[in-house]
């Protein structure tokens, strides 16, 4: 018998997937779920920040660079690094790679179309 308040299932970490293209967001959410994560979808940075504030289980941010809203993916990555330093940041773009210091330290960048296995591996490693 388990002690009260203990689950048979281990706590799964979460990943916020940010992309204003619904199909690409859903594809990346599938990758996160294959990596054993709970996937949360957001269409822009503001939605992603609200999710991070509401879901303490989130350990990964996977964001596109170009999207509608108050900030692009690089600014979102910097904001997340400052507010949630333990969140692993993965950034993707089919348009432009990071320039200079746009990508926070210890973050990864993937060109679109990104290799699913490499993204899944990076996500899985972040929760170990």
mmCIF file of the C-alpha atoms, coordinates in Angstrom:
data_MODEL
# 
_entry.id   MODEL 
# 
loop_
_atom_site.group_PDB 
_atom_site.id 
_atom_site.type_symbol 
_atom_site.label_atom_id 
_atom_site.label_alt_id 
_atom_site.label_comp_id 
_atom_site.label_asym_id 
_atom_site.label_entity_id 
_atom_site.label_seq_id 
_atom_site.pdbx_PDB_ins_code 
_atom_site.Cartn_x 
_atom_site.Cartn_y 
_atom_site.Cartn_z 
_atom_site.occupancy 
_atom_site.B_iso_or_equiv 
_atom_site.pdbx_formal_charge 
_atom_site.auth_seq_id 
_atom_site.auth_comp_id 
_atom_site.auth_asym_id 
_atom_site.auth_atom_id 
_atom_site.pdbx_PDB_model_num 
ATOM 1   C CA . UNK A 1 1   ? 0.000  0.000  0.000   1.00 0.00 ? 1   UNK A CA 1 
ATOM 2   C CA . UNK A 1 2   ? 1.238  3.476  -0.862  1.00 0.00 ? 2   UNK A CA 1 
ATOM 3   C CA . UNK A 1 3   ? 1.438  6.255  1.723   1.00 0.00 ? 3   UNK A CA 1 
ATOM 4   C CA . UNK A 1 4   ? -1.276 8.889  1.449   1.00 0.00 ? 4   UNK A CA 1 
ATOM 5   C CA . UNK A 1 5   ? -0.539 11.513 -1.175  1.00 0.00 ? 5   UNK A CA 1 
ATOM 6   C CA . UNK A 1 6   ? 1.813  9.235  -3.129  1.00 0.00 ? 6   UNK A CA 1 
ATOM 7   C CA . UNK A 1 7   ? 1.008  8.105  -6.641  1.00 0.00 ? 7   UNK A CA 1 
ATOM 8   C CA . UNK A 1 8   ? 1.905  4.824  -8.296  1.00 0.00 ? 8   UNK A CA 1 
ATOM 9   C CA . UNK A 1 9   ? 3.032  6.864  -11.268 1.00 0.00 ? 9   UNK A CA 1 
ATOM 10  C CA . UNK A 1 10  ? 6.069  9.117  -11.169 1.00 0.00 ? 10  UNK A CA 1 
ATOM 11  C CA . UNK A 1 11  ? 5.532  12.835 -11.679 1.00 0.00 ? 11  UNK A CA 1 
ATOM 12  C CA . UNK A 1 12  ? 5.997  13.648 -15.347 1.00 0.00 ? 12  UNK A CA 1 
ATOM 13  C CA . UNK A 1 13  ? 7.704  16.863 -16.309 1.00 0.00 ? 13  UNK A CA 1 
ATOM 14  C CA . UNK A 1 14  ? 6.132  19.255 -18.768 1.00 0.00 ? 14  UNK A CA 1 
ATOM 15  C CA . UNK A 1 15  ? 7.210  20.981 -21.959 1.00 0.00 ? 15  UNK A CA 1 
ATOM 16  C CA . UNK A 1 16  ? 5.790  24.185 -23.411 1.00 0.00 ? 16  UNK A CA 1 
ATOM 17  C CA . UNK A 1 17  ? 5.711  24.076 -27.198 1.00 0.00 ? 17  UNK A CA 1 
ATOM 18  C CA . UNK A 1 18  ? 5.398  27.541 -28.758 1.00 0.00 ? 18  UNK A CA 1 
ATOM 19  C CA . UNK A 1 19  ? 4.520  27.935 -32.429 1.00 0.00 ? 19  UNK A CA 1 
ATOM 20  C CA . UNK A 1 20  ? 1.839  29.976 -34.161 1.00 0.00 ? 20  UNK A CA 1 
ATOM 21  C CA . UNK A 1 21  ? 1.538  27.272 -36.831 1.00 0.00 ? 21  UNK A CA 1 
ATOM 22  C CA . UNK A 1 22  ? -0.927 24.785 -35.324 1.00 0.00 ? 22  UNK A CA 1 
ATOM 23  C CA . UNK A 1 23  ? 0.321  21.777 -37.309 1.00 0.00 ? 23  UNK A CA 1 
ATOM 24  C CA . UNK A 1 24  ? 3.955  22.401 -36.355 1.00 0.00 ? 24  UNK A CA 1 
ATOM 25  C CA . UNK A 1 25  ? 2.966  22.951 -32.720 1.00 0.00 ? 25  UNK A CA 1 
ATOM 26  C CA . UNK A 1 26  ? 1.026  19.676 -32.664 1.00 0.00 ? 26  UNK A CA 1 
ATOM 27  C CA . UNK A 1 27  ? 3.946  17.828 -34.266 1.00 0.00 ? 27  UNK A CA 1 
ATOM 28  C CA . UNK A 1 28  ? 6.353  19.151 -31.637 1.00 0.00 ? 28  UNK A CA 1 
ATOM 29  C CA . UNK A 1 29  ? 3.855  18.288 -28.894 1.00 0.00 ? 29  UNK A CA 1 
ATOM 30  C CA . UNK A 1 30  ? 3.841  14.704 -30.187 1.00 0.00 ? 30  UNK A CA 1 
ATOM 31  C CA . UNK A 1 31  ? 7.650  14.659 -29.979 1.00 0.00 ? 31  UNK A CA 1 
ATOM 32  C CA . UNK A 1 32  ? 7.505  15.890 -26.373 1.00 0.00 ? 32  UNK A CA 1 
ATOM 33  C CA . UNK A 1 33  ? 4.969  13.229 -25.460 1.00 0.00 ? 33  UNK A CA 1 
ATOM 34  C CA . UNK A 1 34  ? 7.141  10.549 -27.107 1.00 0.00 ? 34  UNK A CA 1 
ATOM 35  C CA . UNK A 1 35  ? 9.965  11.797 -24.867 1.00 0.00 ? 35  UNK A CA 1 
ATOM 36  C CA . UNK A 1 36  ? 7.736  11.083 -21.852 1.00 0.00 ? 36  UNK A CA 1 
ATOM 37  C CA . UNK A 1 37  ? 6.678  14.668 -21.168 1.00 0.00 ? 37  UNK A CA 1 
ATOM 38  C CA . UNK A 1 38  ? 3.340  16.359 -20.647 1.00 0.00 ? 38  UNK A CA 1 
ATOM 39  C CA . UNK A 1 39  ? 3.026  18.731 -23.622 1.00 0.00 ? 39  UNK A CA 1 
ATOM 40  C CA . UNK A 1 40  ? 1.443  22.172 -23.345 1.00 0.00 ? 40  UNK A CA 1 
ATOM 41  C CA . UNK A 1 41  ? 0.810  24.161 -26.520 1.00 0.00 ? 41  UNK A CA 1 
ATOM 42  C CA . UNK A 1 42  ? 1.075  27.931 -26.841 1.00 0.00 ? 42  UNK A CA 1 
ATOM 43  C CA . UNK A 1 43  ? 0.600  30.098 -29.935 1.00 0.00 ? 43  UNK A CA 1 
ATOM 44  C CA . UNK A 1 44  ? 2.763  32.980 -28.688 1.00 0.00 ? 44  UNK A CA 1 
ATOM 45  C CA . UNK A 1 45  ? 5.096  34.093 -25.919 1.00 0.00 ? 45  UNK A CA 1 
ATOM 46  C CA . UNK A 1 46  ? 2.338  35.527 -23.741 1.00 0.00 ? 46  UNK A CA 1 
ATOM 47  C CA . UNK A 1 47  ? 0.510  32.187 -23.671 1.00 0.00 ? 47  UNK A CA 1 
ATOM 48  C CA . UNK A 1 48  ? 3.787  30.389 -22.928 1.00 0.00 ? 48  UNK A CA 1 
ATOM 49  C CA . UNK A 1 49  ? 4.552  32.649 -19.976 1.00 0.00 ? 49  UNK A CA 1 
ATOM 50  C CA . UNK A 1 50  ? 1.059  32.122 -18.568 1.00 0.00 ? 50  UNK A CA 1 
ATOM 51  C CA . UNK A 1 51  ? 1.587  28.358 -18.804 1.00 0.00 ? 51  UNK A CA 1 
ATOM 52  C CA . UNK A 1 52  ? 4.972  28.571 -17.083 1.00 0.00 ? 52  UNK A CA 1 
ATOM 53  C CA . UNK A 1 53  ? 3.418  30.605 -14.279 1.00 0.00 ? 53  UNK A CA 1 
ATOM 54  C CA . UNK A 1 54  ? 0.556  28.114 -13.850 1.00 0.00 ? 54  UNK A CA 1 
ATOM 55  C CA . UNK A 1 55  ? 2.354  24.772 -14.321 1.00 0.00 ? 55  UNK A CA 1 
ATOM 56  C CA . UNK A 1 56  ? 5.285  24.165 -11.961 1.00 0.00 ? 56  UNK A CA 1 
ATOM 57  C CA . UNK A 1 57  ? 6.044  20.831 -13.683 1.00 0.00 ? 57  UNK A CA 1 
ATOM 58  C CA . UNK A 1 58  ? 7.376  22.533 -16.850 1.00 0.00 ? 58  UNK A CA 1 
ATOM 59  C CA . UNK A 1 59  ? 11.073 21.813 -17.460 1.00 0.00 ? 59  UNK A CA 1 
ATOM 60  C CA . UNK A 1 60  ? 11.369 22.499 -21.202 1.00 0.00 ? 60  UNK A CA 1 
ATOM 61  C CA . UNK A 1 61  ? 10.602 25.382 -23.538 1.00 0.00 ? 61  UNK A CA 1 
ATOM 62  C CA . UNK A 1 62  ? 10.595 24.540 -27.253 1.00 0.00 ? 62  UNK A CA 1 
ATOM 63  C CA . UNK A 1 63  ? 9.906  27.700 -29.214 1.00 0.00 ? 63  UNK A CA 1 
ATOM 64  C CA . UNK A 1 64  ? 9.843  28.925 -32.767 1.00 0.00 ? 64  UNK A CA 1 
ATOM 65  C CA . UNK A 1 65  ? 11.592 32.251 -33.391 1.00 0.00 ? 65  UNK A CA 1 
ATOM 66  C CA . UNK A 1 66  ? 9.062  34.006 -35.606 1.00 0.00 ? 66  UNK A CA 1 
ATOM 67  C CA . UNK A 1 67  ? 5.579  34.271 -34.148 1.00 0.00 ? 67  UNK A CA 1 
ATOM 68  C CA . UNK A 1 68  ? 2.887  36.785 -33.506 1.00 0.00 ? 68  UNK A CA 1 
ATOM 69  C CA . UNK A 1 69  ? 2.551  38.508 -30.174 1.00 0.00 ? 69  UNK A CA 1 
ATOM 70  C CA . UNK A 1 70  ? 4.591  40.677 -27.866 1.00 0.00 ? 70  UNK A CA 1 
ATOM 71  C CA . UNK A 1 71  ? 7.981  39.051 -28.467 1.00 0.00 ? 71  UNK A CA 1 
ATOM 72  C CA . UNK A 1 72  ? 9.829  36.649 -30.732 1.00 0.00 ? 72  UNK A CA 1 
ATOM 73  C CA . UNK A 1 73  ? 11.283 33.316 -29.659 1.00 0.00 ? 73  UNK A CA 1 
ATOM 74  C CA . UNK A 1 74  ? 14.700 34.746 -28.772 1.00 0.00 ? 74  UNK A CA 1 
ATOM 75  C CA . UNK A 1 75  ? 13.194 37.318 -26.410 1.00 0.00 ? 75  UNK A CA 1 
ATOM 76  C CA . UNK A 1 76  ? 10.961 34.606 -24.957 1.00 0.00 ? 76  UNK A CA 1 
ATOM 77  C CA . UNK A 1 77  ? 14.011 32.395 -24.399 1.00 0.00 ? 77  UNK A CA 1 
ATOM 78  C CA . UNK A 1 78  ? 15.813 35.226 -22.574 1.00 0.00 ? 78  UNK A CA 1 
ATOM 79  C CA . UNK A 1 79  ? 12.744 35.932 -20.430 1.00 0.00 ? 79  UNK A CA 1 
ATOM 80  C CA . UNK A 1 80  ? 12.375 32.273 -19.516 1.00 0.00 ? 80  UNK A CA 1 
ATOM 81  C CA . UNK A 1 81  ? 16.084 31.954 -18.672 1.00 0.00 ? 81  UNK A CA 1 
ATOM 82  C CA . UNK A 1 82  ? 15.798 34.941 -16.302 1.00 0.00 ? 82  UNK A CA 1 
ATOM 83  C CA . UNK A 1 83  ? 12.552 33.890 -14.604 1.00 0.00 ? 83  UNK A CA 1 
ATOM 84  C CA . UNK A 1 84  ? 12.877 30.092 -14.710 1.00 0.00 ? 84  UNK A CA 1 
ATOM 85  C CA . UNK A 1 85  ? 16.613 29.289 -14.827 1.00 0.00 ? 85  UNK A CA 1 
ATOM 86  C CA . UNK A 1 86  ? 16.012 25.533 -14.500 1.00 0.00 ? 86  UNK A CA 1 
ATOM 87  C CA . UNK A 1 87  ? 13.920 25.315 -17.678 1.00 0.00 ? 87  UNK A CA 1 
ATOM 88  C CA . UNK A 1 88  ? 15.807 23.818 -20.630 1.00 0.00 ? 88  UNK A CA 1 
ATOM 89  C CA . UNK A 1 89  ? 15.473 26.015 -23.712 1.00 0.00 ? 89  UNK A CA 1 
ATOM 90  C CA . UNK A 1 90  ? 15.243 24.664 -27.252 1.00 0.00 ? 90  UNK A CA 1 
ATOM 91  C CA . UNK A 1 91  ? 14.767 27.139 -30.106 1.00 0.00 ? 91  UNK A CA 1 
ATOM 92  C CA . UNK A 1 92  ? 13.900 26.446 -33.729 1.00 0.00 ? 92  UNK A CA 1 
ATOM 93  C CA . UNK A 1 93  ? 13.638 28.486 -36.911 1.00 0.00 ? 93  UNK A CA 1 
ATOM 94  C CA . UNK A 1 94  ? 13.463 27.915 -40.615 1.00 0.00 ? 94  UNK A CA 1 
ATOM 95  C CA . UNK A 1 95  ? 14.339 31.527 -41.309 1.00 0.00 ? 95  UNK A CA 1 
ATOM 96  C CA . UNK A 1 96  ? 17.331 32.649 -39.287 1.00 0.00 ? 96  UNK A CA 1 
ATOM 97  C CA . UNK A 1 97  ? 19.805 31.210 -36.802 1.00 0.00 ? 97  UNK A CA 1 
ATOM 98  C CA . UNK A 1 98  ? 20.690 33.067 -33.615 1.00 0.00 ? 98  UNK A CA 1 
ATOM 99  C CA . UNK A 1 99  ? 23.092 35.968 -33.934 1.00 0.00 ? 99  UNK A CA 1 
ATOM 100 C CA . UNK A 1 100 ? 25.642 36.754 -31.252 1.00 0.00 ? 100 UNK A CA 1 
ATOM 101 C CA . UNK A 1 101 ? 24.112 36.433 -27.823 1.00 0.00 ? 101 UNK A CA 1 
ATOM 102 C CA . UNK A 1 102 ? 20.461 35.970 -28.882 1.00 0.00 ? 102 UNK A CA 1 
ATOM 103 C CA . UNK A 1 103 ? 20.422 32.403 -27.595 1.00 0.00 ? 103 UNK A CA 1 
ATOM 104 C CA . UNK A 1 104 ? 20.703 32.045 -23.806 1.00 0.00 ? 104 UNK A CA 1 
ATOM 105 C CA . UNK A 1 105 ? 23.598 30.035 -22.448 1.00 0.00 ? 105 UNK A CA 1 
ATOM 106 C CA . UNK A 1 106 ? 23.024 26.259 -22.325 1.00 0.00 ? 106 UNK A CA 1 
ATOM 107 C CA . UNK A 1 107 ? 20.254 26.468 -24.940 1.00 0.00 ? 107 UNK A CA 1 
ATOM 108 C CA . UNK A 1 108 ? 20.014 24.472 -28.150 1.00 0.00 ? 108 UNK A CA 1 
ATOM 109 C CA . UNK A 1 109 ? 19.054 25.639 -31.636 1.00 0.00 ? 109 UNK A CA 1 
ATOM 110 C CA . UNK A 1 110 ? 17.468 23.466 -34.336 1.00 0.00 ? 110 UNK A CA 1 
ATOM 111 C CA . UNK A 1 111 ? 16.959 24.515 -37.957 1.00 0.00 ? 111 UNK A CA 1 
ATOM 112 C CA . UNK A 1 112 ? 13.571 23.657 -39.439 1.00 0.00 ? 112 UNK A CA 1 
ATOM 113 C CA . UNK A 1 113 ? 12.797 21.107 -40.523 1.00 0.00 ? 113 UNK A CA 1 
ATOM 114 C CA . UNK A 1 114 ? 14.311 19.781 -37.332 1.00 0.00 ? 114 UNK A CA 1 
ATOM 115 C CA . UNK A 1 115 ? 15.300 16.146 -36.853 1.00 0.00 ? 115 UNK A CA 1 
ATOM 116 C CA . UNK A 1 116 ? 12.625 14.639 -34.620 1.00 0.00 ? 116 UNK A CA 1 
ATOM 117 C CA . UNK A 1 117 ? 14.966 12.166 -32.971 1.00 0.00 ? 117 UNK A CA 1 
ATOM 118 C CA . UNK A 1 118 ? 17.475 14.881 -32.025 1.00 0.00 ? 118 UNK A CA 1 
ATOM 119 C CA . UNK A 1 119 ? 14.748 17.087 -30.532 1.00 0.00 ? 119 UNK A CA 1 
ATOM 120 C CA . UNK A 1 120 ? 13.237 14.134 -28.645 1.00 0.00 ? 120 UNK A CA 1 
ATOM 121 C CA . UNK A 1 121 ? 16.666 13.205 -27.284 1.00 0.00 ? 121 UNK A CA 1 
ATOM 122 C CA . UNK A 1 122 ? 17.342 16.792 -26.127 1.00 0.00 ? 122 UNK A CA 1 
ATOM 123 C CA . UNK A 1 123 ? 13.954 16.872 -24.408 1.00 0.00 ? 123 UNK A CA 1 
ATOM 124 C CA . UNK A 1 124 ? 14.462 13.512 -22.709 1.00 0.00 ? 124 UNK A CA 1 
ATOM 125 C CA . UNK A 1 125 ? 17.942 14.496 -21.467 1.00 0.00 ? 125 UNK A CA 1 
ATOM 126 C CA . UNK A 1 126 ? 16.577 17.670 -19.902 1.00 0.00 ? 126 UNK A CA 1 
ATOM 127 C CA . UNK A 1 127 ? 14.353 15.724 -17.519 1.00 0.00 ? 127 UNK A CA 1 
ATOM 128 C CA . UNK A 1 128 ? 16.990 13.336 -16.198 1.00 0.00 ? 128 UNK A CA 1 
# 
